[in-house]
Amino acid sequence: MTIAICDLRERPEFAGAVGDRIWRAWWEPQGVPLSYIVGRIETEDLAEGAIPFALVAHEGDTFAGTASVIVDDLEERPQYTPWIAAVWVDPQFRSRGIGGELVNRAAAGAFAAGFQRVYLNALKRRTSFYEGLGWTRIEEDVGKAAVSVFIRDVPVR
Ligand SMILES: CC(C)(COP(=O)(O)OP(=O)(O)OC[C@H]1O[C@@H](n2cnc3c(N)ncnc32)[C@H](O)[C@@H]1OP(=O)(O)O)[C@@H](O)C(=O)NCCC(=O)NCCS
Protein backbone atom coordinates (compact mmCIF):
# COMPACT_ATOMS: atom_id res chain seq x y z
CA MET A 1 0.00 0.00 0.00
CA THR A 2 1.27 3.49 -0.71
CA ILE A 3 1.51 6.46 1.60
CA ALA A 4 -1.01 9.21 0.98
CA ILE A 5 -0.89 12.74 2.37
CA CYS A 6 -4.10 14.71 2.78
CA ASP A 7 -5.62 17.56 4.75
CA LEU A 8 -6.95 16.30 8.08
CA ARG A 9 -10.38 17.64 7.02
CA GLU A 10 -10.49 14.88 4.41
CA ARG A 11 -9.73 12.16 7.01
CA PRO A 12 -10.97 13.63 10.32
CA GLU A 13 -10.87 10.19 11.93
CA PHE A 14 -7.10 10.71 12.25
CA ALA A 15 -7.56 13.75 14.56
CA GLY A 16 -7.05 11.55 17.64
CA ALA A 17 -3.78 10.10 16.30
CA VAL A 18 -2.51 13.55 15.29
CA GLY A 19 -3.36 14.90 18.74
CA ASP A 20 -1.78 11.92 20.48
CA ARG A 21 1.58 12.31 18.66
CA ILE A 22 1.71 16.11 19.08
CA TRP A 23 0.77 15.78 22.74
CA ARG A 24 3.35 13.10 23.49
CA ALA A 25 6.16 14.92 21.67
CA TRP A 26 5.54 18.50 22.79
CA TRP A 27 2.78 18.91 25.39
CA GLU A 28 2.74 15.95 27.78
CA PRO A 29 6.11 16.97 29.28
CA GLN A 30 4.54 20.34 30.13
CA GLY A 31 1.57 18.75 31.91
CA VAL A 32 -1.02 19.79 29.30
CA PRO A 33 -3.96 17.33 29.09
CA LEU A 34 -4.33 15.25 25.88
CA SER A 35 -8.03 16.19 25.70
CA TYR A 36 -7.06 19.87 25.41
CA ILE A 37 -4.77 19.21 22.42
CA VAL A 38 -7.28 16.95 20.61
CA GLY A 39 -10.00 19.53 21.31
CA ARG A 40 -7.93 22.30 19.74
CA ILE A 41 -7.20 20.18 16.67
CA GLU A 42 -10.89 19.37 16.26
CA THR A 43 -12.02 22.97 16.64
CA GLU A 44 -9.17 24.76 14.81
CA ASP A 45 -7.73 22.39 12.17
CA LEU A 46 -11.11 20.99 11.18
CA ALA A 47 -12.76 24.41 11.00
CA GLU A 48 -13.30 26.22 7.69
CA GLY A 49 -10.62 28.65 6.60
CA ALA A 50 -7.22 28.31 5.00
CA ILE A 51 -5.10 28.44 8.16
CA PRO A 52 -4.56 26.67 10.47
CA PHE A 53 -4.57 23.26 8.87
CA ALA A 54 -3.01 19.90 9.59
CA LEU A 55 -1.79 17.34 7.09
CA VAL A 56 -1.88 13.64 7.77
CA ALA A 57 0.24 10.96 6.10
CA HIS A 58 -1.35 7.53 6.18
CA GLU A 59 -1.08 4.08 4.70
CA GLY A 60 -4.69 3.11 4.28
CA ASP A 61 -6.18 3.34 7.75
CA THR A 62 -2.79 3.44 9.48
CA PHE A 63 -1.50 6.80 10.66
CA ALA A 64 2.08 7.54 9.50
CA GLY A 65 2.80 11.22 10.19
CA THR A 66 1.61 14.77 10.42
CA ALA A 67 2.58 18.43 9.97
CA SER A 68 0.64 21.61 10.69
CA VAL A 69 0.50 25.16 9.42
CA ILE A 70 -0.40 27.57 12.21
CA VAL A 71 -0.62 31.33 12.71
CA ASP A 72 1.77 31.73 15.67
CA ASP A 73 4.52 29.46 16.90
CA LEU A 74 7.19 31.59 18.53
CA GLU A 75 6.24 34.00 21.30
CA GLU A 76 9.39 36.09 20.65
CA ARG A 77 8.55 36.59 16.94
CA PRO A 78 4.86 37.55 16.72
CA GLN A 79 5.57 39.44 13.47
CA TYR A 80 6.26 36.18 11.60
CA THR A 81 3.38 34.14 10.18
CA PRO A 82 2.44 31.47 9.18
CA TRP A 83 4.54 28.65 10.65
CA ILE A 84 5.03 25.00 9.86
CA ALA A 85 4.95 23.14 13.15
CA ALA A 86 4.40 19.78 14.79
CA VAL A 87 6.21 17.75 12.13
CA TRP A 88 6.09 14.13 13.20
CA VAL A 89 6.56 10.76 11.50
CA ASP A 90 5.95 7.52 13.42
CA PRO A 91 9.25 5.64 13.91
CA GLN A 92 8.38 2.70 11.63
CA PHE A 93 7.73 5.10 8.72
CA ARG A 94 10.89 7.21 9.05
CA SER A 95 13.69 7.63 6.49
CA ARG A 96 11.34 7.14 3.54
CA GLY A 97 10.95 10.81 2.66
CA ILE A 98 7.57 11.21 4.36
CA GLY A 99 8.77 13.94 6.75
CA GLY A 100 10.23 15.92 3.88
CA GLU A 101 7.09 15.51 1.80
CA LEU A 102 4.90 16.65 4.72
CA VAL A 103 7.01 19.80 5.12
CA ASN A 104 6.95 20.52 1.37
CA ARG A 105 3.20 19.99 1.16
CA ALA A 106 2.60 22.17 4.23
CA ALA A 107 4.61 25.01 2.64
CA ALA A 108 2.74 24.57 -0.66
CA GLY A 109 -0.55 24.83 1.25
CA ALA A 110 0.52 28.10 2.86
CA PHE A 111 1.59 29.51 -0.55
CA ALA A 112 -1.72 28.41 -2.05
CA ALA A 113 -3.46 30.33 0.74
CA GLY A 114 -1.68 33.49 -0.49
CA PHE A 115 1.34 33.74 1.80
CA GLN A 116 4.63 34.72 0.18
CA ARG A 117 6.84 33.37 2.96
CA VAL A 118 6.49 30.58 5.50
CA TYR A 119 8.47 30.13 8.72
CA LEU A 120 9.52 27.34 11.00
CA ASN A 121 11.65 27.05 14.08
CA ALA A 122 13.78 24.16 15.19
CA LEU A 123 16.16 23.13 17.90
CA LYS A 124 19.79 23.08 16.82
CA ARG A 125 19.94 19.28 16.69
CA ARG A 126 17.05 19.20 14.21
CA THR A 127 18.19 21.93 11.85
CA SER A 128 19.97 19.58 9.39
CA PHE A 129 16.60 18.07 8.44
CA TYR A 130 15.28 21.45 7.29
CA GLU A 131 18.58 22.55 5.73
CA GLY A 132 18.46 19.36 3.70
CA LEU A 133 15.02 20.38 2.45
CA GLY A 134 16.40 23.74 1.25
CA TRP A 135 15.13 26.02 4.01
CA THR A 136 17.10 29.21 4.77
CA ARG A 137 18.12 29.97 8.33
CA ILE A 138 17.51 33.64 9.19
CA GLU A 139 18.07 33.63 12.96
CA GLU A 140 19.73 31.56 15.66
CA ASP A 141 19.39 31.21 19.44
CA VAL A 142 15.96 32.83 19.63
CA GLY A 143 14.03 32.72 22.88
CA LYS A 144 14.21 30.45 25.90
CA ALA A 145 14.67 27.31 23.82
CA ALA A 146 17.41 28.92 21.66
CA VAL A 147 15.74 27.85 18.43
CA SER A 148 16.80 28.62 14.87
CA VAL A 149 14.28 30.32 12.59
CA PHE A 150 14.01 29.21 8.96
CA ILE A 151 12.13 30.61 5.98
CA ARG A 152 11.00 29.45 2.60
CA ASP A 153 9.65 31.86 -0.01
CA VAL A 154 6.99 31.20 -2.58
CA PRO A 155 8.63 29.84 -5.75
CA VAL A 156 9.00 32.37 -8.57
CA ARG A 157 6.84 31.37 -11.53
C1 LIG B 1 12.20 14.69 11.84
C2 LIG B 1 11.24 13.66 11.25
C3 LIG B 1 9.86 14.29 11.05
C4 LIG B 1 11.79 13.19 9.90
O1 LIG B 1 10.84 12.32 9.32
P1 LIG B 1 11.31 11.29 8.15
O2 LIG B 1 10.07 10.82 7.49
O3 LIG B 1 12.24 10.30 8.67
O4 LIG B 1 12.07 12.32 7.20
P2 LIG B 1 12.64 12.04 5.76
O5 LIG B 1 12.62 10.57 5.47
O6 LIG B 1 11.95 12.96 4.80
O7 LIG B 1 14.12 12.56 5.92
C5 LIG B 1 14.98 11.83 6.67
C6 LIG B 1 16.30 12.55 6.68
O8 LIG B 1 16.18 13.74 7.44
C7 LIG B 1 17.24 13.80 8.36
N1 LIG B 1 16.65 13.67 9.69
C8 LIG B 1 15.66 12.86 10.09
N2 LIG B 1 15.37 13.06 11.37
C9 LIG B 1 16.19 14.03 11.79
C10 LIG B 1 16.35 14.70 13.03
N3 LIG B 1 15.62 14.42 14.10
N4 LIG B 1 17.30 15.65 13.10
C11 LIG B 1 18.06 15.96 12.02
N5 LIG B 1 17.93 15.36 10.83
C12 LIG B 1 17.00 14.42 10.72
C13 LIG B 1 18.18 12.71 8.07
O9 LIG B 1 19.15 13.21 7.17
C14 LIG B 1 17.33 11.70 7.37
O10 LIG B 1 18.04 11.04 6.40
P3 LIG B 1 18.33 9.47 6.60
O11 LIG B 1 17.00 8.83 6.80
O12 LIG B 1 18.99 9.10 5.33
O13 LIG B 1 19.19 9.39 7.81
C15 LIG B 1 11.11 12.40 12.16
O14 LIG B 1 12.41 11.92 12.45
C16 LIG B 1 10.41 12.68 13.47
O15 LIG B 1 9.19 12.60 13.55
N6 LIG B 1 11.15 12.99 14.52
C17 LIG B 1 10.60 13.28 15.83
C18 LIG B 1 9.87 14.61 15.83
C19 LIG B 1 10.73 15.76 15.34
O16 LIG B 1 11.91 15.85 15.67
N7 LIG B 1 10.11 16.66 14.58
C20 LIG B 1 10.77 17.86 14.07
C21 LIG B 1 10.54 18.94 15.03
S1 LIG B 1 11.50 20.36 14.68
Short mmCIF file of N, CA and C and ligand atoms in Angstrom, two decimals, residues 21 25-26 64-66 84-91 93-103 120-130 132-133, ligand 1:
data_model
loop_
_atom_site.label_atom_id
_atom_site.label_comp_id
_atom_site.label_asym_id
_atom_site.label_seq_id
_atom_site.Cartn_x
_atom_site.Cartn_y
_atom_site.Cartn_z
N ARG A 21 0.14 12.17 18.96
CA ARG A 21 1.58 12.31 18.66
C ARG A 21 2.08 13.69 19.07
N ALA A 25 4.87 14.33 22.03
CA ALA A 25 6.16 14.92 21.67
C ALA A 25 6.37 16.29 22.34
N TRP A 26 5.32 17.11 22.41
CA TRP A 26 5.54 18.50 22.79
C TRP A 26 4.76 18.98 24.01
N ALA A 64 0.62 7.58 9.70
CA ALA A 64 2.08 7.54 9.50
C ALA A 64 2.77 8.82 9.98
N GLY A 65 2.12 9.98 9.80
CA GLY A 65 2.80 11.22 10.19
C GLY A 65 1.89 12.42 10.04
N THR A 66 2.41 13.55 10.46
CA THR A 66 1.61 14.77 10.42
C THR A 66 2.51 16.00 10.36
N ILE A 84 5.17 26.46 9.92
CA ILE A 84 5.03 25.00 9.86
C ILE A 84 5.48 24.47 11.21
N ALA A 85 4.67 23.62 11.79
CA ALA A 85 4.95 23.14 13.15
C ALA A 85 4.49 21.70 13.29
N ALA A 86 4.87 21.12 14.42
CA ALA A 86 4.40 19.78 14.79
C ALA A 86 4.63 18.76 13.68
N VAL A 87 5.86 18.73 13.17
CA VAL A 87 6.21 17.75 12.13
C VAL A 87 6.61 16.45 12.83
N TRP A 88 5.87 15.42 12.51
CA TRP A 88 6.09 14.13 13.20
C TRP A 88 5.86 12.98 12.22
N VAL A 89 6.76 12.00 12.25
CA VAL A 89 6.56 10.76 11.50
C VAL A 89 6.76 9.61 12.49
N ASP A 90 5.82 8.67 12.51
CA ASP A 90 5.95 7.52 13.42
C ASP A 90 7.23 6.75 13.08
N PRO A 91 7.93 6.24 14.12
CA PRO A 91 9.25 5.64 13.91
C PRO A 91 9.32 4.60 12.78
N PHE A 93 7.87 4.51 10.06
CA PHE A 93 7.73 5.10 8.72
C PHE A 93 8.86 6.08 8.38
N ARG A 94 9.83 6.20 9.27
CA ARG A 94 10.89 7.21 9.05
C ARG A 94 11.89 6.80 7.97
N SER A 95 12.62 7.80 7.50
CA SER A 95 13.69 7.63 6.49
C SER A 95 13.16 7.12 5.16
N ARG A 96 11.93 7.48 4.85
CA ARG A 96 11.34 7.14 3.54
C ARG A 96 10.90 8.40 2.81
N GLY A 97 11.30 9.56 3.33
CA GLY A 97 10.95 10.81 2.66
C GLY A 97 9.61 11.39 3.06
N ILE A 98 8.92 10.75 4.00
CA ILE A 98 7.57 11.21 4.36
C ILE A 98 7.64 12.55 5.11
N GLY A 99 8.61 12.68 6.02
CA GLY A 99 8.77 13.94 6.75
C GLY A 99 9.02 15.09 5.80
N GLY A 100 9.93 14.88 4.86
CA GLY A 100 10.23 15.92 3.88
C GLY A 100 9.02 16.28 3.04
N GLU A 101 8.28 15.27 2.63
CA GLU A 101 7.09 15.51 1.80
C GLU A 101 6.02 16.26 2.60
N LEU A 102 5.87 15.93 3.88
CA LEU A 102 4.90 16.65 4.72
C LEU A 102 5.27 18.13 4.81
N VAL A 103 6.56 18.41 5.00
CA VAL A 103 7.01 19.80 5.12
C VAL A 103 6.78 20.53 3.79
N LEU A 120 9.53 28.41 10.01
CA LEU A 120 9.52 27.34 11.00
C LEU A 120 10.66 27.55 11.95
N ASN A 121 10.54 26.97 13.14
CA ASN A 121 11.65 27.05 14.08
C ASN A 121 12.00 25.66 14.55
N ALA A 122 13.30 25.49 14.84
CA ALA A 122 13.78 24.16 15.19
C ALA A 122 14.94 24.26 16.18
N LEU A 123 15.01 23.25 17.02
CA LEU A 123 16.16 23.13 17.90
C LEU A 123 17.39 22.84 17.05
N LYS A 124 18.56 23.22 17.59
CA LYS A 124 19.79 23.08 16.82
C LYS A 124 20.00 21.66 16.28
N ARG A 125 19.68 20.66 17.12
CA ARG A 125 19.94 19.28 16.69
C ARG A 125 19.03 18.83 15.56
N ARG A 126 17.99 19.59 15.27
CA ARG A 126 17.05 19.20 14.21
C ARG A 126 17.23 20.01 12.94
N THR A 127 18.16 21.00 12.97
CA THR A 127 18.19 21.93 11.85
C THR A 127 18.65 21.27 10.55
N SER A 128 19.46 20.20 10.62
CA SER A 128 19.97 19.58 9.39
C SER A 128 18.82 19.03 8.53
N PHE A 129 17.76 18.58 9.18
CA PHE A 129 16.60 18.07 8.44
C PHE A 129 16.03 19.16 7.53
N TYR A 130 15.87 20.36 8.08
CA TYR A 130 15.28 21.45 7.29
C TYR A 130 16.29 22.04 6.30
N GLY A 132 18.47 20.34 4.78
CA GLY A 132 18.46 19.36 3.70
C GLY A 132 17.28 19.55 2.77
N LEU A 133 16.21 20.14 3.28
CA LEU A 133 15.02 20.38 2.45
C LEU A 133 15.09 21.74 1.75
C1 LIG B 1 12.20 14.69 11.84
C2 LIG B 1 11.24 13.66 11.25
C3 LIG B 1 9.86 14.29 11.05
C4 LIG B 1 11.79 13.19 9.90
O1 LIG B 1 10.84 12.32 9.32
P1 LIG B 1 11.31 11.29 8.15
O2 LIG B 1 10.07 10.82 7.49
O3 LIG B 1 12.24 10.30 8.67
O4 LIG B 1 12.07 12.32 7.20
P2 LIG B 1 12.64 12.04 5.76
O5 LIG B 1 12.62 10.57 5.47
O6 LIG B 1 11.95 12.96 4.80
O7 LIG B 1 14.12 12.56 5.92
C5 LIG B 1 14.98 11.83 6.67
C6 LIG B 1 16.30 12.55 6.68
O8 LIG B 1 16.18 13.74 7.44
C7 LIG B 1 17.24 13.80 8.36
N1 LIG B 1 16.65 13.67 9.69
C8 LIG B 1 15.66 12.86 10.09
N2 LIG B 1 15.37 13.06 11.37
C9 LIG B 1 16.19 14.03 11.79
C10 LIG B 1 16.35 14.70 13.03
N3 LIG B 1 15.62 14.42 14.10
N4 LIG B 1 17.30 15.65 13.10
C11 LIG B 1 18.06 15.96 12.02
N5 LIG B 1 17.93 15.36 10.83
C12 LIG B 1 17.00 14.42 10.72
C13 LIG B 1 18.18 12.71 8.07
O9 LIG B 1 19.15 13.21 7.17
C14 LIG B 1 17.33 11.70 7.37
O10 LIG B 1 18.04 11.04 6.40
P3 LIG B 1 18.33 9.47 6.60
O11 LIG B 1 17.00 8.83 6.80
O12 LIG B 1 18.99 9.10 5.33
O13 LIG B 1 19.19 9.39 7.81
C15 LIG B 1 11.11 12.40 12.16
O14 LIG B 1 12.41 11.92 12.45
C16 LIG B 1 10.41 12.68 13.47
O15 LIG B 1 9.19 12.60 13.55
N6 LIG B 1 11.15 12.99 14.52
C17 LIG B 1 10.60 13.28 15.83
C18 LIG B 1 9.87 14.61 15.83
C19 LIG B 1 10.73 15.76 15.34
O16 LIG B 1 11.91 15.85 15.67
N7 LIG B 1 10.11 16.66 14.58
C20 LIG B 1 10.77 17.86 14.07
C21 LIG B 1 10.54 18.94 15.03
S1 LIG B 1 11.50 20.36 14.68
#
